[in-house]
Amino acid sequence: NVKKVLVRRETPSLGKAAVQDVEAILRDTEIDTVVEVLGGLHPAYEWICRALAAGKDVVTANKAVISAYYRELTALARENGVALRCTAAAGGGIPWLYNLERAKRLDTITSVSGIMNGTTNYIMDTMLHNPVSFESVLKEAQALGYAEADPSADIDGWDIQRKLIISANIAFDALLREEDIPAFGIRTVTGADVADFRAHGFTCKLLACAQRTETGVAAYVEPALVAEGEPEAAVPGNYNLISCTGELLGRQSYFGQGAGRYPTAANVVQDCLDLLTGEDGFYTETARPMAVEADAVAHPYYVRTQAADPWLKSVTADRWAG
């Protein structure tokens, strides 16, 4: 039952449920659960903290605030014996975090990875099938509502970085920080690059990956060339494909709408329903700092230059024409 809804302006369609002062919600002892879908860090963080401190369960779709204040929010929820759920914060409409929580009950998760941003996948997929520039596809994505007026969070990899941090923290019982995870976006990928990739049997996707190492976690966000036939290569439009790999079960992948009004709302409501069935905590009870060792993983890279480079030639195994 929805008792009150915080609105910025008068909303007659909501009747008496609409309020313009958050205090009407935070101080109402009859409200047991607060749903936060404001976005951004502030005042969302402060209001979530107050709700948890008041003994209210919190359901949020806010990846920015969960990523930035993971330690503080999970600790506050445990301290007050309330639930904090954020399934919609990573994967949109995909029940990713919920199933990641289930997978780790009986298995040791060794890696999480995949396409976690619908905007960048839409751009890369469109450039793959149409000879258009990055700039024109970005404008199209903005017109369709897939990209924000300022698309930096998506195309520079910050959005997917936050989702990776939340996923990796849950998978590995870790406490990773945004400043420790290198992220490189798709802003510099050209139509000529995409055509070159395709000619050699590859598709470019912005991928996030975190995997266990002997002494910590290797985690990063970067454009990657995926071979034709791999599941990620076939992900169309603004869809996501997120995977976890376990020592016993191997790879499990989850495909679906990674964003959008109704997919996101569906996971928010699913979290509320989980609370009704007795879910009373976060997805993991442990959070400990781990060393981030991006240099523990080595990859070959595609490098585009305007002129021949002797050093690059010396370390290139298979130079592509052009």
PDB file of C-alpha atoms in Angstrom:
ATOM      1  CA  ASN A   1       0.000   0.000   0.000  1.00  0.00           C
ATOM      2  CA  VAL A   2       1.447   3.354  -1.080  1.00  0.00           C
ATOM      3  CA  LYS A   3       0.704   5.894   1.626  1.00  0.00           C
ATOM      4  CA  LYS A   4       2.659   8.961   0.477  1.00  0.00           C
ATOM      5  CA  VAL A   5       4.551  10.086  -2.621  1.00  0.00           C
ATOM      6  CA  LEU A   6       7.086  12.923  -2.568  1.00  0.00           C
ATOM      7  CA  VAL A   7       6.545  15.241  -5.557  1.00  0.00           C
ATOM      8  CA  ARG A   8       8.256  18.438  -6.727  1.00  0.00           C
ATOM      9  CA  ARG A   9       5.009  20.109  -7.780  1.00  0.00           C
ATOM     10  CA  GLU A  10       1.313  19.614  -7.142  1.00  0.00           C
ATOM     11  CA  THR A  11       0.080  16.340  -8.635  1.00  0.00           C
ATOM     12  CA  PRO A  12      -3.743  16.147  -8.448  1.00  0.00           C
ATOM     13  CA  SER A  13      -3.765  12.615  -9.910  1.00  0.00           C
ATOM     14  CA  LEU A  14      -2.138  11.308  -6.715  1.00  0.00           C
ATOM     15  CA  GLY A  15      -4.720  12.908  -4.460  1.00  0.00           C
ATOM     16  CA  LYS A  16      -3.878  13.140  -0.764  1.00  0.00           C
ATOM     17  CA  ALA A  17      -0.927  10.763  -1.196  1.00  0.00           C
ATOM     18  CA  ALA A  18       1.142  13.525  -2.819  1.00  0.00           C
ATOM     19  CA  VAL A  19       3.362  15.499  -0.425  1.00  0.00           C
ATOM     20  CA  GLN A  20       6.022  18.123  -1.126  1.00  0.00           C
ATOM     21  CA  ASP A  21       7.867  17.830   2.180  1.00  0.00           C
ATOM     22  CA  VAL A  22      10.010  14.734   2.750  1.00  0.00           C
ATOM     23  CA  GLU A  23       9.475  15.086   6.518  1.00  0.00           C
ATOM     24  CA  ALA A  24       5.901  13.869   6.012  1.00  0.00           C
ATOM     25  CA  ILE A  25       7.393  10.536   4.959  1.00  0.00           C
ATOM     26  CA  LEU A  26      10.447  10.240   7.191  1.00  0.00           C
ATOM     27  CA  ARG A  27       8.521  11.080  10.371  1.00  0.00           C
ATOM     28  CA  ASP A  28       5.490   8.900   9.629  1.00  0.00           C
ATOM     29  CA  THR A  29       5.820   5.879  11.915  1.00  0.00           C
ATOM     30  CA  GLU A  30       3.217   3.938   9.921  1.00  0.00           C
ATOM     31  CA  ILE A  31       5.452   3.893   6.824  1.00  0.00           C
ATOM     32  CA  ASP A  32       7.690   0.822   7.014  1.00  0.00           C
ATOM     33  CA  THR A  33       9.377   1.054   3.602  1.00  0.00           C
ATOM     34  CA  VAL A  34      10.780   4.009   1.666  1.00  0.00           C
ATOM     35  CA  VAL A  35      11.359   3.748  -2.096  1.00  0.00           C
ATOM     36  CA  GLU A  36      13.986   6.183  -3.414  1.00  0.00           C
ATOM     37  CA  VAL A  37      14.156   6.882  -7.153  1.00  0.00           C
ATOM     38  CA  LEU A  38      15.432  10.470  -7.102  1.00  0.00           C
ATOM     39  CA  GLY A  39      18.791   9.734  -8.683  1.00  0.00           C
ATOM     40  CA  GLY A  40      22.005  11.608  -7.906  1.00  0.00           C
ATOM     41  CA  LEU A  41      23.952  11.693  -4.662  1.00  0.00           C
ATOM     42  CA  HIS A  42      22.248  14.486  -2.740  1.00  0.00           C
ATOM     43  CA  PRO A  43      19.806  14.760  -1.084  1.00  0.00           C
ATOM     44  CA  ALA A  44      19.179  11.072  -1.826  1.00  0.00           C
ATOM     45  CA  TYR A  45      22.014   9.913   0.445  1.00  0.00           C
ATOM     46  CA  GLU A  46      20.881  11.984   3.407  1.00  0.00           C
ATOM     47  CA  TRP A  47      17.256  10.922   3.052  1.00  0.00           C
ATOM     48  CA  ILE A  48      18.140   7.228   2.724  1.00  0.00           C
ATOM     49  CA  CYS A  49      20.277   7.504   5.852  1.00  0.00           C
ATOM     50  CA  ARG A  50      17.435   9.095   7.780  1.00  0.00           C
ATOM     51  CA  ALA A  51      14.978   6.445   6.617  1.00  0.00           C
ATOM     52  CA  LEU A  52      17.310   3.616   7.682  1.00  0.00           C
ATOM     53  CA  ALA A  53      18.028   5.309  11.010  1.00  0.00           C
ATOM     54  CA  ALA A  54      14.278   5.596  11.571  1.00  0.00           C
ATOM     55  CA  GLY A  55      13.913   1.830  11.242  1.00  0.00           C
ATOM     56  CA  LYS A  56      12.442   1.848   7.730  1.00  0.00           C
ATOM     57  CA  ASP A  57      13.400  -0.602   5.002  1.00  0.00           C
ATOM     58  CA  VAL A  58      14.740   1.127   1.875  1.00  0.00           C
ATOM     59  CA  VAL A  59      14.405   0.104  -1.765  1.00  0.00           C
ATOM     60  CA  THR A  60      16.379   2.176  -4.264  1.00  0.00           C
ATOM     61  CA  ALA A  61      17.242   2.243  -7.951  1.00  0.00           C
ATOM     62  CA  ASN A  62      20.048   4.748  -7.352  1.00  0.00           C
ATOM     63  CA  LYS A  63      23.353   3.220  -8.505  1.00  0.00           C
ATOM     64  CA  ALA A  64      25.299   6.430  -7.914  1.00  0.00           C
ATOM     65  CA  VAL A  65      24.475   6.625  -4.215  1.00  0.00           C
ATOM     66  CA  ILE A  66      24.895   2.865  -3.587  1.00  0.00           C
ATOM     67  CA  SER A  67      28.281   2.832  -5.338  1.00  0.00           C
ATOM     68  CA  ALA A  68      29.615   5.972  -3.645  1.00  0.00           C
ATOM     69  CA  TYR A  69      28.303   5.214  -0.161  1.00  0.00           C
ATOM     70  CA  TYR A  70      28.253   1.409  -0.176  1.00  0.00           C
ATOM     71  CA  ARG A  71      30.116   1.043   3.127  1.00  0.00           C
ATOM     72  CA  GLU A  72      28.074   3.659   4.978  1.00  0.00           C
ATOM     73  CA  LEU A  73      24.639   2.545   3.786  1.00  0.00           C
ATOM     74  CA  THR A  74      25.115  -1.195   4.287  1.00  0.00           C
ATOM     75  CA  ALA A  75      26.569  -0.586   7.754  1.00  0.00           C
ATOM     76  CA  LEU A  76      23.669   1.697   8.715  1.00  0.00           C
ATOM     77  CA  ALA A  77      21.114  -0.856   7.529  1.00  0.00           C
ATOM     78  CA  ARG A  78      22.758  -3.608   9.612  1.00  0.00           C
ATOM     79  CA  GLU A  79      23.038  -1.335  12.627  1.00  0.00           C
ATOM     80  CA  ASN A  80      19.297  -0.620  12.548  1.00  0.00           C
ATOM     81  CA  GLY A  81      18.187  -4.133  11.600  1.00  0.00           C
ATOM     82  CA  VAL A  82      16.468  -3.046   8.390  1.00  0.00           C
ATOM     83  CA  ALA A  83      16.655  -4.084   4.747  1.00  0.00           C
ATOM     84  CA  LEU A  84      18.414  -2.226   1.946  1.00  0.00           C
ATOM     85  CA  ARG A  85      17.601  -3.499  -1.539  1.00  0.00           C
ATOM     86  CA  CYS A  86      18.784  -2.079  -4.871  1.00  0.00           C
ATOM     87  CA  THR A  87      18.126  -4.688  -7.574  1.00  0.00           C
ATOM     88  CA  ALA A  88      17.155  -2.009 -10.104  1.00  0.00           C
ATOM     89  CA  ALA A  89      20.470  -0.187  -9.581  1.00  0.00           C
ATOM     90  CA  ALA A  90      22.400  -2.732 -11.686  1.00  0.00           C
ATOM     91  CA  GLY A  91      20.719  -4.311 -14.672  1.00  0.00           C
ATOM     92  CA  GLY A  92      17.547  -2.219 -14.841  1.00  0.00           C
ATOM     93  CA  GLY A  93      14.777  -4.758 -15.322  1.00  0.00           C
ATOM     94  CA  ILE A  94      17.075  -7.792 -15.121  1.00  0.00           C
ATOM     95  CA  PRO A  95      16.875  -9.577 -11.735  1.00  0.00           C
ATOM     96  CA  TRP A  96      20.669  -9.628 -11.720  1.00  0.00           C
ATOM     97  CA  LEU A  97      21.597  -8.781  -8.139  1.00  0.00           C
ATOM     98  CA  TYR A  98      18.833 -11.016  -6.791  1.00  0.00           C
ATOM     99  CA  ASN A  99      20.153 -14.012  -8.741  1.00  0.00           C
ATOM    100  CA  LEU A 100      23.769 -13.142  -7.980  1.00  0.00           C
ATOM    101  CA  GLU A 101      22.837 -13.311  -4.300  1.00  0.00           C
ATOM    102  CA  ARG A 102      21.306 -16.754  -4.841  1.00  0.00           C
ATOM    103  CA  ALA A 103      24.269 -18.031  -6.887  1.00  0.00           C
ATOM    104  CA  LYS A 104      26.818 -17.153  -4.205  1.00  0.00           C
ATOM    105  CA  ARG A 105      24.921 -19.053  -1.500  1.00  0.00           C
ATOM    106  CA  LEU A 106      26.292 -22.384  -2.711  1.00  0.00           C
ATOM    107  CA  ASP A 107      29.186 -21.421  -4.955  1.00  0.00           C
ATOM    108  CA  THR A 108      32.287 -19.258  -4.967  1.00  0.00           C
ATOM    109  CA  ILE A 109      31.901 -16.556  -7.614  1.00  0.00           C
ATOM    110  CA  THR A 110      35.139 -16.091  -9.543  1.00  0.00           C
ATOM    111  CA  SER A 111      34.068 -13.305 -11.904  1.00  0.00           C
ATOM    112  CA  VAL A 112      31.259 -10.959 -12.920  1.00  0.00           C
ATOM    113  CA  SER A 113      31.200  -9.307 -16.312  1.00  0.00           C
ATOM    114  CA  GLY A 114      29.147  -8.135 -19.223  1.00  0.00           C
ATOM    115  CA  ILE A 115      27.247  -5.388 -20.977  1.00  0.00           C
ATOM    116  CA  MET A 116      25.721  -3.275 -18.218  1.00  0.00           C
ATOM    117  CA  ASN A 117      24.795  -0.091 -20.074  1.00  0.00           C
ATOM    118  CA  GLY A 118      22.015   0.079 -22.648  1.00  0.00           C
ATOM    119  CA  THR A 119      22.989   3.466 -24.068  1.00  0.00           C
ATOM    120  CA  THR A 120      26.484   2.443 -25.114  1.00  0.00           C
ATOM    121  CA  ASN A 121      25.274  -0.891 -26.441  1.00  0.00           C
ATOM    122  CA  TYR A 122      22.667   0.902 -28.553  1.00  0.00           C
ATOM    123  CA  ILE A 123      25.376   3.164 -29.984  1.00  0.00           C
ATOM    124  CA  MET A 124      27.784   0.321 -30.746  1.00  0.00           C
ATOM    125  CA  ASP A 125      25.046  -1.882 -32.210  1.00  0.00           C
ATOM    126  CA  THR A 126      23.759   0.903 -34.454  1.00  0.00           C
ATOM    127  CA  MET A 127      27.260   1.725 -35.700  1.00  0.00           C
ATOM    128  CA  LEU A 128      27.800  -1.963 -36.444  1.00  0.00           C
ATOM    129  CA  HIS A 129      24.765  -2.230 -38.722  1.00  0.00           C
ATOM    130  CA  ASN A 130      24.730   1.252 -40.242  1.00  0.00           C
ATOM    131  CA  PRO A 131      27.587   3.338 -41.698  1.00  0.00           C
ATOM    132  CA  VAL A 132      27.023   6.295 -39.372  1.00  0.00           C
ATOM    133  CA  SER A 133      29.285   8.376 -37.158  1.00  0.00           C
ATOM    134  CA  PHE A 134      29.481   8.176 -33.397  1.00  0.00           C
ATOM    135  CA  GLU A 135      28.193  11.742 -33.086  1.00  0.00           C
ATOM    136  CA  SER A 136      25.065  11.112 -35.184  1.00  0.00           C
ATOM    137  CA  VAL A 137      24.194   7.898 -33.312  1.00  0.00           C
ATOM    138  CA  LEU A 138      24.627   9.694 -29.992  1.00  0.00           C
ATOM    139  CA  LYS A 139      22.170  12.403 -31.093  1.00  0.00           C
ATOM    140  CA  GLU A 140      19.721   9.682 -32.135  1.00  0.00           C
ATOM    141  CA  ALA A 141      20.079   7.973 -28.749  1.00  0.00           C
ATOM    142  CA  GLN A 142      19.371  11.290 -27.022  1.00  0.00           C
ATOM    143  CA  ALA A 143      16.287  11.860 -29.168  1.00  0.00           C
ATOM    144  CA  LEU A 144      14.990   8.391 -28.236  1.00  0.00           C
ATOM    145  CA  GLY A 145      15.587   9.019 -24.541  1.00  0.00           C
ATOM    146  CA  TYR A 146      18.325   6.384 -24.255  1.00  0.00           C
ATOM    147  CA  ALA A 147      21.017   9.002 -23.559  1.00  0.00           C
ATOM    148  CA  GLU A 148      20.934  12.060 -21.319  1.00  0.00           C
ATOM    149  CA  ALA A 149      21.511  15.619 -22.538  1.00  0.00           C
ATOM    150  CA  ASP A 150      24.953  15.227 -20.929  1.00  0.00           C
ATOM    151  CA  PRO A 151      25.836  11.648 -21.915  1.00  0.00           C
ATOM    152  CA  SER A 152      29.215  11.575 -20.159  1.00  0.00           C
ATOM    153  CA  ALA A 153      28.219   9.060 -17.476  1.00  0.00           C
ATOM    154  CA  ASP A 154      27.267   6.544 -20.157  1.00  0.00           C
ATOM    155  CA  ILE A 155      29.799   7.028 -22.949  1.00  0.00           C
ATOM    156  CA  ASP A 156      32.769   7.586 -20.625  1.00  0.00           C
ATOM    157  CA  GLY A 157      32.034   4.429 -18.636  1.00  0.00           C
ATOM    158  CA  TRP A 158      31.100   5.912 -15.246  1.00  0.00           C
ATOM    159  CA  ASP A 159      27.604   4.419 -15.196  1.00  0.00           C
ATOM    160  CA  ILE A 160      28.829   0.917 -15.949  1.00  0.00           C
ATOM    161  CA  GLN A 161      31.684   1.393 -13.446  1.00  0.00           C
ATOM    162  CA  ARG A 162      29.149   1.994 -10.652  1.00  0.00           C
ATOM    163  CA  LYS A 163      27.154  -1.085 -11.611  1.00  0.00           C
ATOM    164  CA  LEU A 164      30.339  -3.143 -11.686  1.00  0.00           C
ATOM    165  CA  ILE A 165      31.322  -1.954  -8.206  1.00  0.00           C
ATOM    166  CA  ILE A 166      27.940  -2.920  -6.746  1.00  0.00           C
ATOM    167  CA  SER A 167      28.033  -6.305  -8.493  1.00  0.00           C
ATOM    168  CA  ALA A 168      31.621  -7.070  -7.515  1.00  0.00           C
ATOM    169  CA  ASN A 169      31.091  -6.017  -3.906  1.00  0.00           C
ATOM    170  CA  ILE A 170      28.202  -8.441  -3.608  1.00  0.00           C
ATOM    171  CA  ALA A 171      29.892 -11.255  -5.550  1.00  0.00           C
ATOM    172  CA  PHE A 172      33.183 -11.122  -3.635  1.00  0.00           C
ATOM    173  CA  ASP A 173      32.061  -9.674  -0.268  1.00  0.00           C
ATOM    174  CA  ALA A 174      34.313  -6.789  -1.191  1.00  0.00           C
ATOM    175  CA  LEU A 175      34.479  -3.062  -0.614  1.00  0.00           C
ATOM    176  CA  LEU A 176      35.703  -1.522  -3.860  1.00  0.00           C
ATOM    177  CA  ARG A 177      35.890   2.213  -4.508  1.00  0.00           C
ATOM    178  CA  GLU A 178      35.154   4.142  -7.682  1.00  0.00           C
ATOM    179  CA  GLU A 179      38.604   5.738  -7.711  1.00  0.00           C
ATOM    180  CA  ASP A 180      40.226   2.279  -7.809  1.00  0.00           C
ATOM    181  CA  ILE A 181      38.427   0.997 -10.921  1.00  0.00           C
ATOM    182  CA  PRO A 182      39.857   2.187 -14.263  1.00  0.00           C
ATOM    183  CA  ALA A 183      37.141   3.099 -16.771  1.00  0.00           C
ATOM    184  CA  PHE A 184      37.570   3.964 -20.440  1.00  0.00           C
ATOM    185  CA  GLY A 185      34.511   4.687 -22.551  1.00  0.00           C
ATOM    186  CA  ILE A 186      33.532   4.606 -26.228  1.00  0.00           C
ATOM    187  CA  ARG A 187      33.880   8.314 -27.035  1.00  0.00           C
ATOM    188  CA  THR A 188      36.901   7.720 -29.291  1.00  0.00           C
ATOM    189  CA  VAL A 189      35.495   4.793 -31.320  1.00  0.00           C
ATOM    190  CA  THR A 190      34.920   5.781 -34.966  1.00  0.00           C
ATOM    191  CA  GLY A 191      32.795   4.331 -37.731  1.00  0.00           C
ATOM    192  CA  ALA A 192      35.989   3.300 -39.521  1.00  0.00           C
ATOM    193  CA  ASP A 193      37.100   1.387 -36.435  1.00  0.00           C
ATOM    194  CA  VAL A 194      33.797  -0.479 -36.252  1.00  0.00           C
ATOM    195  CA  ALA A 195      34.008  -1.412 -39.942  1.00  0.00           C
ATOM    196  CA  ASP A 196      37.569  -2.647 -39.396  1.00  0.00           C
ATOM    197  CA  PHE A 197      36.471  -4.741 -36.431  1.00  0.00           C
ATOM    198  CA  ARG A 198      33.636  -6.283 -38.420  1.00  0.00           C
ATOM    199  CA  ALA A 199      35.937  -7.128 -41.327  1.00  0.00           C
ATOM    200  CA  HIS A 200      38.032  -9.182 -38.935  1.00  0.00           C
ATOM    201  CA  GLY A 201      35.076 -10.931 -37.287  1.00  0.00           C
ATOM    202  CA  PHE A 202      34.728  -8.776 -34.180  1.00  0.00           C
ATOM    203  CA  THR A 203      32.070  -6.571 -32.583  1.00  0.00           C
ATOM    204  CA  CYS A 204      32.944  -3.729 -30.216  1.00  0.00           C
ATOM    205  CA  LYS A 205      31.107  -3.634 -26.882  1.00  0.00           C
ATOM    206  CA  LEU A 206      31.680  -1.623 -23.725  1.00  0.00           C
ATOM    207  CA  LEU A 207      32.326  -4.332 -21.137  1.00  0.00           C
ATOM    208  CA  ALA A 208      32.758  -4.346 -17.385  1.00  0.00           C
ATOM    209  CA  CYS A 209      34.699  -7.115 -15.710  1.00  0.00           C
ATOM    210  CA  ALA A 210      35.771  -8.009 -12.183  1.00  0.00           C
ATOM    211  CA  GLN A 211      37.508 -11.247 -11.281  1.00  0.00           C
ATOM    212  CA  ARG A 212      39.159 -12.738  -8.244  1.00  0.00           C
ATOM    213  CA  THR A 213      42.923 -12.833  -8.094  1.00  0.00           C
ATOM    214  CA  GLU A 214      45.113 -14.557  -5.527  1.00  0.00           C
ATOM    215  CA  THR A 215      45.426 -11.390  -3.473  1.00  0.00           C
ATOM    216  CA  GLY A 216      42.475  -9.210  -4.492  1.00  0.00           C
ATOM    217  CA  VAL A 217      40.294  -8.267  -7.445  1.00  0.00           C
ATOM    218  CA  ALA A 218      41.086  -7.269 -11.013  1.00  0.00           C
ATOM    219  CA  ALA A 219      38.359  -4.876 -12.182  1.00  0.00           C
ATOM    220  CA  TYR A 220      38.040  -2.558 -15.162  1.00  0.00           C
ATOM    221  CA  VAL A 221      35.670  -1.030 -17.730  1.00  0.00           C
ATOM    222  CA  GLU A 222      36.749  -0.754 -21.363  1.00  0.00           C
ATOM    223  CA  PRO A 223      35.632  -1.201 -24.974  1.00  0.00           C
ATOM    224  CA  ALA A 224      36.388  -4.772 -25.993  1.00  0.00           C
ATOM    225  CA  LEU A 225      36.389  -6.692 -29.256  1.00  0.00           C
ATOM    226  CA  VAL A 226      34.062  -9.664 -28.975  1.00  0.00           C
ATOM    227  CA  ALA A 227      34.339 -12.465 -31.514  1.00  0.00           C
ATOM    228  CA  GLU A 228      31.320 -13.334 -33.624  1.00  0.00           C
ATOM    229  CA  GLY A 229      29.493 -16.223 -31.997  1.00  0.00           C
ATOM    230  CA  GLU A 230      30.100 -15.034 -28.442  1.00  0.00           C
ATOM    231  CA  PRO A 231      26.878 -14.191 -26.520  1.00  0.00           C
ATOM    232  CA  GLU A 232      27.854 -10.547 -25.993  1.00  0.00           C
ATOM    233  CA  ALA A 233      28.364 -10.003 -29.727  1.00  0.00           C
ATOM    234  CA  ALA A 234      24.670 -10.684 -30.408  1.00  0.00           C
ATOM    235  CA  VAL A 235      23.198  -8.324 -27.780  1.00  0.00           C
ATOM    236  CA  PRO A 236      21.045  -5.821 -29.739  1.00  0.00           C
ATOM    237  CA  GLY A 237      19.872  -2.261 -29.146  1.00  0.00           C
ATOM    238  CA  ASN A 238      19.727  -1.075 -25.562  1.00  0.00           C
ATOM    239  CA  TYR A 239      19.742  -4.552 -24.010  1.00  0.00           C
ATOM    240  CA  ASN A 240      22.152  -5.830 -21.368  1.00  0.00           C
ATOM    241  CA  LEU A 241      23.836  -9.200 -20.854  1.00  0.00           C
ATOM    242  CA  ILE A 242      25.428  -9.744 -17.443  1.00  0.00           C
ATOM    243  CA  SER A 243      27.202 -12.910 -16.333  1.00  0.00           C
ATOM    244  CA  CYS A 244      28.729 -14.461 -13.273  1.00  0.00           C
ATOM    245  CA  THR A 245      31.055 -17.442 -13.201  1.00  0.00           C
ATOM    246  CA  GLY A 246      31.203 -19.852 -10.277  1.00  0.00           C
ATOM    247  CA  GLU A 247      33.723 -22.529  -9.389  1.00  0.00           C
ATOM    248  CA  LEU A 248      31.052 -25.239  -9.480  1.00  0.00           C
ATOM    249  CA  LEU A 249      28.276 -23.968 -11.746  1.00  0.00           C
ATOM    250  CA  GLY A 250      30.373 -22.231 -14.366  1.00  0.00           C
ATOM    251  CA  ARG A 251      28.887 -19.310 -16.266  1.00  0.00           C
ATOM    252  CA  GLN A 252      25.349 -18.035 -15.753  1.00  0.00           C
ATOM    253  CA  SER A 253      24.107 -15.135 -17.907  1.00  0.00           C
ATOM    254  CA  TYR A 254      21.136 -12.802 -17.588  1.00  0.00           C
ATOM    255  CA  PHE A 255      19.733 -10.952 -20.607  1.00  0.00           C
ATOM    256  CA  GLY A 256      17.110  -8.239 -20.733  1.00  0.00           C
ATOM    257  CA  GLN A 257      16.237  -4.565 -20.638  1.00  0.00           C
ATOM    258  CA  GLY A 258      18.998  -2.766 -18.793  1.00  0.00           C
ATOM    259  CA  ALA A 259      17.086   0.471 -18.367  1.00  0.00           C
ATOM    260  CA  GLY A 260      13.773   2.157 -19.034  1.00  0.00           C
ATOM    261  CA  ARG A 261      10.758   3.272 -17.069  1.00  0.00           C
ATOM    262  CA  TYR A 262       8.851   0.001 -16.715  1.00  0.00           C
ATOM    263  CA  PRO A 263      11.788  -2.459 -16.519  1.00  0.00           C
ATOM    264  CA  THR A 264      13.365  -0.405 -13.722  1.00  0.00           C
ATOM    265  CA  ALA A 265      10.054   0.012 -11.916  1.00  0.00           C
ATOM    266  CA  ALA A 266       9.464  -3.742 -12.137  1.00  0.00           C
ATOM    267  CA  ASN A 267      12.615  -4.522 -10.153  1.00  0.00           C
ATOM    268  CA  VAL A 268      11.778  -1.824  -7.605  1.00  0.00           C
ATOM    269  CA  VAL A 269       8.388  -3.438  -6.998  1.00  0.00           C
ATOM    270  CA  GLN A 270       9.968  -6.910  -6.944  1.00  0.00           C
ATOM    271  CA  ASP A 271      12.235  -5.721  -4.119  1.00  0.00           C
ATOM    272  CA  CYS A 272       9.179  -4.498  -2.221  1.00  0.00           C
ATOM    273  CA  LEU A 273       7.507  -7.875  -2.705  1.00  0.00           C
ATOM    274  CA  ASP A 274      10.652  -9.611  -1.433  1.00  0.00           C
ATOM    275  CA  LEU A 275      10.412  -7.529   1.734  1.00  0.00           C
ATOM    276  CA  LEU A 276       6.830  -8.731   2.176  1.00  0.00           C
ATOM    277  CA  THR A 277       8.021 -12.340   2.003  1.00  0.00           C
ATOM    278  CA  GLY A 278      10.577 -11.794   4.757  1.00  0.00           C
ATOM    279  CA  GLU A 279      13.760 -10.580   3.040  1.00  0.00           C
ATOM    280  CA  ASP A 280      15.391  -8.622   5.833  1.00  0.00           C
ATOM    281  CA  GLY A 281      18.879  -7.632   4.754  1.00  0.00           C
ATOM    282  CA  PHE A 282      21.292  -6.660   2.004  1.00  0.00           C
ATOM    283  CA  TYR A 283      22.567  -9.112  -0.637  1.00  0.00           C
ATOM    284  CA  THR A 284      25.666  -9.883   1.429  1.00  0.00           C
ATOM    285  CA  GLU A 285      26.503  -9.557   5.097  1.00  0.00           C
ATOM    286  CA  THR A 286      30.216  -8.916   4.545  1.00  0.00           C
ATOM    287  CA  ALA A 287      32.135  -5.989   3.082  1.00  0.00           C
ATOM    288  CA  ARG A 288      35.917  -5.863   3.364  1.00  0.00           C
ATOM    289  CA  PRO A 289      38.490  -3.803   1.454  1.00  0.00           C
ATOM    290  CA  MET A 290      40.297  -5.688  -1.300  1.00  0.00           C
ATOM    291  CA  ALA A 291      43.296  -4.713  -3.386  1.00  0.00           C
ATOM    292  CA  VAL A 292      42.350  -3.777  -6.952  1.00  0.00           C
ATOM    293  CA  GLU A 293      44.923  -5.228  -9.335  1.00  0.00           C
ATOM    294  CA  ALA A 294      44.032  -4.225 -12.878  1.00  0.00           C
ATOM    295  CA  ASP A 295      47.587  -5.098 -13.909  1.00  0.00           C
ATOM    296  CA  ALA A 296      46.928  -8.723 -12.949  1.00  0.00           C
ATOM    297  CA  VAL A 297      45.177  -9.154 -16.316  1.00  0.00           C
ATOM    298  CA  ALA A 298      46.857  -8.670 -19.697  1.00  0.00           C
ATOM    299  CA  HIS A 299      45.004  -8.165 -23.003  1.00  0.00           C
ATOM    300  CA  PRO A 300      45.952  -7.480 -26.601  1.00  0.00           C
ATOM    301  CA  TYR A 301      44.744  -4.042 -27.739  1.00  0.00           C
ATOM    302  CA  TYR A 302      43.692  -2.462 -31.011  1.00  0.00           C
ATOM    303  CA  VAL A 303      45.652   0.755 -31.559  1.00  0.00           C
ATOM    304  CA  ARG A 304      44.860   3.317 -34.266  1.00  0.00           C
ATOM    305  CA  THR A 305      47.687   5.673 -35.249  1.00  0.00           C
ATOM    306  CA  GLN A 306      48.068   8.433 -37.857  1.00  0.00           C
ATOM    307  CA  ALA A 307      51.546   7.277 -38.813  1.00  0.00           C
ATOM    308  CA  ALA A 308      53.784   4.250 -38.434  1.00  0.00           C
ATOM    309  CA  ASP A 309      55.173   3.781 -34.944  1.00  0.00           C
ATOM    310  CA  PRO A 310      58.313   1.627 -34.637  1.00  0.00           C
ATOM    311  CA  TRP A 311      57.726   0.700 -30.996  1.00  0.00           C
ATOM    312  CA  LEU A 312      54.114  -0.322 -31.625  1.00  0.00           C
ATOM    313  CA  LYS A 313      55.240  -2.380 -34.606  1.00  0.00           C
ATOM    314  CA  SER A 314      57.731  -4.177 -32.391  1.00  0.00           C
ATOM    315  CA  VAL A 315      55.038  -5.337 -29.955  1.00  0.00           C
ATOM    316  CA  THR A 316      52.228  -5.991 -32.456  1.00  0.00           C
ATOM    317  CA  ALA A 317      51.457  -9.634 -33.110  1.00  0.00           C
ATOM    318  CA  ASP A 318      49.005  -9.148 -35.978  1.00  0.00           C
ATOM    319  CA  ARG A 319      48.800  -5.711 -37.596  1.00  0.00           C
ATOM    320  CA  TRP A 320      45.525  -4.927 -39.347  1.00  0.00           C
ATOM    321  CA  ALA A 321      45.563  -3.033 -42.613  1.00  0.00           C
ATOM    322  CA  GLY A 322      44.777   0.668 -42.099  1.00  0.00           C
TER     323      GLY A 322
END
